[in-house]
Amino acid sequence: MKYKTLRSIVRFIMNIIADVEVVGMDKLPQGNVLLAANHLGRLDTAVLLYAIDREDIIMAVAEKYKDHLLFGAIGRTVDAIWLNRFEADFAALREILVRMKKGGLMVIAPEGTRSKTEALQEGKMGVAFLASKSGYPVMPIALTGTEDRGVIANLKRFRRSKIRAVAGELFTIEIPNGKGREQAMRDATDEIMCRIAAELPEKYRGVYTDYPRVAELLDQKSPVQ
């Protein structure tokens, strides 16, 4: 299946089952970018395909979806890198870096898996590593309304889910070599997650709710009185 055909199908289905609002995606530049999105439900990937009007997508997808009717088709169409979520999948990581060196739009969820609490979980350091190794700027993406529980409940009642995808500001990550590298990686990961949290309503901020950096970012977003 061609990418444009798949995207048309995804948009058609999403417009039937959901009211999707996309905010700030006009800030997405051409060229190399890493999109870091929170992961609430199975529709997250479909929402991002709905919102992103680019074909040079690099995407890692959990292996368990390889034979799934919809997500397997999406993965095959975008030539996804199939990822083992339960082990340190170094082969997949190497393949991601090879693809990123060739250029494109990397889409990844720093949490690594869907949130069981329907709010942000602690981010894993892989995204900060990829950003620092590739030099790609990072754009945080905040998704709401894609929780499996809510989507399924709405489908049973023949109601459309209200889904929102909000793009934050681009920023870059630099990780120094040598002593302190691991802490710098952790700090960079927290920065990515805090920037996602700052674009989310409070109930979705999860473990990052009380991070001072989130409060600082929210203050920066507030209009000057």
Coordinates of C-alpha atoms in Angstrom, one line a residue:
M1 CA 0.0 0.0 0.0
K2 CA 1.3 3.5 -0.8
Y3 CA 1.7 6.0 2.0
K4 CA -0.7 8.5 0.6
T5 CA -3.4 5.8 0.3
L6 CA -2.8 4.7 3.9
R7 CA -2.9 8.2 5.2
S8 CA -6.2 8.8 3.3
I9 CA -7.7 5.7 4.9
V10 CA -6.4 6.7 8.4
R11 CA -7.9 10.2 8.0
F12 CA -11.2 8.8 6.8
I13 CA -11.5 6.4 9.8
M14 CA -10.4 9.0 12.3
N15 CA -12.9 11.6 11.0
I16 CA -15.7 9.0 11.6
I17 CA -14.7 8.0 15.1
A18 CA -13.1 11.2 16.4
D19 CA -13.1 14.9 16.4
V20 CA -9.4 15.6 16.0
E21 CA -7.9 19.0 16.8
V22 CA -4.3 19.7 15.7
V23 CA -2.6 22.7 17.3
G24 CA 0.8 24.1 16.4
M25 CA 1.8 21.6 13.7
D26 CA 2.5 24.5 11.4
K27 CA 5.7 24.9 13.4
L28 CA 7.0 21.6 12.1
P29 CA 9.9 22.4 9.7
Q30 CA 11.1 20.4 6.7
G31 CA 14.2 18.5 7.2
N32 CA 15.4 16.4 10.2
V33 CA 13.2 16.5 13.3
L34 CA 12.5 14.1 16.2
L35 CA 8.9 14.2 17.4
A36 CA 8.6 13.0 21.0
A37 CA 5.0 12.3 22.0
N38 CA 3.3 10.9 25.1
H39 CA 1.7 7.5 24.7
L40 CA -1.9 7.2 26.0
G41 CA -3.5 4.6 23.7
R42 CA -3.5 2.6 20.6
L43 CA -4.8 5.5 18.5
D44 CA -1.7 7.6 19.1
T45 CA 0.1 6.5 16.0
A46 CA -3.0 7.0 13.8
V47 CA -3.4 10.5 15.3
L48 CA 0.2 11.4 14.4
L49 CA -0.3 10.1 10.8
Y50 CA -3.4 12.2 10.7
A51 CA -1.6 15.3 11.8
I52 CA 1.7 15.0 9.9
D53 CA 1.8 15.8 6.3
R54 CA 5.2 14.2 5.5
E55 CA 6.2 10.9 3.9
D56 CA 9.8 10.7 5.2
I57 CA 8.7 9.2 8.5
I58 CA 11.0 7.0 10.6
M59 CA 8.9 5.1 13.1
A60 CA 9.6 2.4 15.7
V61 CA 6.6 0.1 16.3
A62 CA 6.3 -2.7 18.9
E63 CA 6.7 -6.1 17.4
K64 CA 3.4 -7.3 18.8
Y65 CA 1.6 -5.2 16.3
K66 CA 3.4 -6.7 13.3
D67 CA 0.3 -8.8 12.4
H68 CA -2.3 -6.3 13.5
L69 CA -4.8 -5.4 10.8
L70 CA -4.4 -1.6 11.1
F71 CA -1.2 -1.0 12.9
G72 CA 0.6 -3.8 11.1
A73 CA -0.4 -2.1 7.8
I74 CA 0.8 1.2 9.1
G75 CA 4.1 -0.2 10.1
R76 CA 4.7 -2.0 6.8
T77 CA 3.7 1.1 4.8
V78 CA 6.1 3.4 6.7
D79 CA 8.8 0.7 6.7
A80 CA 8.7 0.7 10.5
I81 CA 11.5 -0.6 12.7
W82 CA 9.9 -3.4 14.7
L83 CA 11.0 -3.0 18.3
N84 CA 11.2 -5.5 21.2
R85 CA 9.9 -3.4 24.1
F86 CA 10.9 -5.9 26.8
E87 CA 14.6 -6.1 26.1
A88 CA 17.4 -3.7 25.3
D89 CA 16.9 -3.9 21.5
F90 CA 20.3 -2.7 20.3
A91 CA 19.7 -4.0 16.8
A92 CA 16.6 -1.8 16.5
L93 CA 18.5 1.1 18.0
R94 CA 21.3 0.8 15.5
E95 CA 18.8 0.7 12.6
I96 CA 17.1 3.8 13.9
L97 CA 20.4 5.7 14.0
V98 CA 21.2 4.5 10.4
R99 CA 17.8 5.7 9.2
M100 CA 18.2 9.1 11.0
K101 CA 21.6 9.6 9.4
K102 CA 19.9 9.4 6.1
G103 CA 17.5 12.1 7.2
G104 CA 13.8 12.3 7.9
L105 CA 11.1 12.7 10.6
M106 CA 11.7 10.4 13.6
V107 CA 8.5 9.7 15.6
I108 CA 8.9 8.1 19.0
A109 CA 7.3 7.8 22.5
P110 CA 9.8 8.5 25.3
E111 CA 7.7 6.5 27.7
G112 CA 8.2 3.3 25.6
T113 CA 4.7 1.9 26.2
R114 CA 1.2 3.0 26.8
S115 CA 0.5 4.6 30.2
K116 CA -1.7 2.5 32.4
T117 CA -2.4 5.5 34.6
E118 CA -3.6 7.6 31.5
A119 CA -1.0 10.2 32.5
L120 CA 2.7 10.7 31.9
Q121 CA 5.1 8.0 33.0
E122 CA 8.8 8.4 33.5
G123 CA 10.6 8.9 30.2
K124 CA 13.3 6.5 29.1
M125 CA 16.7 7.9 28.1
G126 CA 16.6 6.4 24.6
V127 CA 15.1 9.5 23.0
A128 CA 17.6 11.8 24.5
F129 CA 20.4 9.5 23.3
L130 CA 18.9 9.5 19.7
A131 CA 18.5 13.3 19.7
S132 CA 22.1 13.9 20.9
K133 CA 23.7 11.3 18.5
S134 CA 21.7 12.5 15.5
G135 CA 21.7 16.2 16.1
Y136 CA 18.0 16.3 15.3
P137 CA 16.0 19.0 17.1
V138 CA 13.2 17.8 19.3
M139 CA 9.5 18.8 19.0
P140 CA 7.4 17.7 21.9
I141 CA 3.9 16.5 21.0
A142 CA 1.1 16.3 23.7
L143 CA -1.8 14.0 22.9
T144 CA -5.1 13.9 24.8
G145 CA -8.3 11.9 24.3
T146 CA -6.7 8.7 22.9
E147 CA -7.0 6.7 26.1
D148 CA -8.2 3.2 25.1
R149 CA -10.8 3.1 27.8
G150 CA -12.5 6.4 26.7
V151 CA -12.2 5.6 23.0
I152 CA -13.9 2.2 23.4
A153 CA -16.6 3.6 25.6
N154 CA -17.4 6.3 23.0
L155 CA -17.4 3.7 20.2
K156 CA -19.9 1.6 22.1
R157 CA -22.2 4.7 22.4
F158 CA -21.6 5.7 18.8
R159 CA -20.0 8.9 20.0
R160 CA -16.9 10.5 18.5
S161 CA -13.9 10.9 20.8
K162 CA -12.5 14.4 21.3
I163 CA -8.8 14.1 20.5
R164 CA -6.2 16.9 20.6
A165 CA -2.6 16.9 19.3
V166 CA -0.5 19.9 20.5
A167 CA 3.0 20.7 19.2
G168 CA 5.4 22.5 21.4
E169 CA 8.5 24.5 20.5
L170 CA 11.6 23.0 18.9
F171 CA 14.7 22.6 21.0
T172 CA 18.0 20.9 20.8
I173 CA 19.8 18.5 23.1
E174 CA 23.6 18.2 23.6
I175 CA 25.1 15.5 25.8
P176 CA 28.8 15.9 26.7
N177 CA 31.1 12.9 26.6
G178 CA 33.0 11.7 29.6
K179 CA 32.2 12.0 33.3
G180 CA 28.6 13.1 34.0
R181 CA 27.2 11.8 30.7
E182 CA 24.6 9.5 32.3
Q183 CA 23.3 12.3 34.5
A184 CA 23.2 14.7 31.5
M185 CA 21.2 12.0 29.6
R186 CA 18.7 11.8 32.5
D187 CA 18.5 15.6 32.7
A188 CA 17.8 15.8 28.9
T189 CA 15.1 13.1 29.2
D190 CA 13.5 15.1 32.0
E191 CA 13.6 18.2 29.8
I192 CA 11.8 16.4 27.0
M193 CA 9.2 15.0 29.3
C194 CA 8.6 18.4 31.1
R195 CA 8.1 20.1 27.7
I196 CA 5.5 17.5 26.8
A197 CA 3.9 17.9 30.3
A198 CA 3.7 21.7 29.8
E199 CA 1.5 21.2 26.7
L200 CA -0.8 18.9 28.6
P201 CA -3.8 19.6 30.9
E202 CA -2.8 19.1 34.5
K203 CA -4.5 15.7 34.9
Y204 CA -2.3 14.2 32.2
R205 CA 1.1 15.4 33.6
G206 CA 1.5 12.3 35.8
V207 CA 4.9 11.9 37.5
Y208 CA 6.0 15.3 36.1
T209 CA 3.1 17.2 37.7
D210 CA 5.3 18.8 40.5
Y211 CA 8.5 19.2 38.5
P212 CA 9.7 22.8 39.0
R213 CA 10.7 22.9 35.3
V214 CA 7.1 22.3 34.2
A215 CA 6.0 25.3 36.3
E216 CA 8.7 27.3 34.7
L217 CA 7.7 26.4 31.2
L218 CA 4.0 27.1 32.0
D219 CA 5.0 30.6 33.3
Q220 CA 6.8 31.2 30.0
K221 CA 3.6 30.3 28.1
S222 CA 1.4 32.6 30.2
P223 CA 0.6 36.0 28.7
V224 CA 2.3 39.0 30.3
Q225 CA -0.2 40.9 32.5

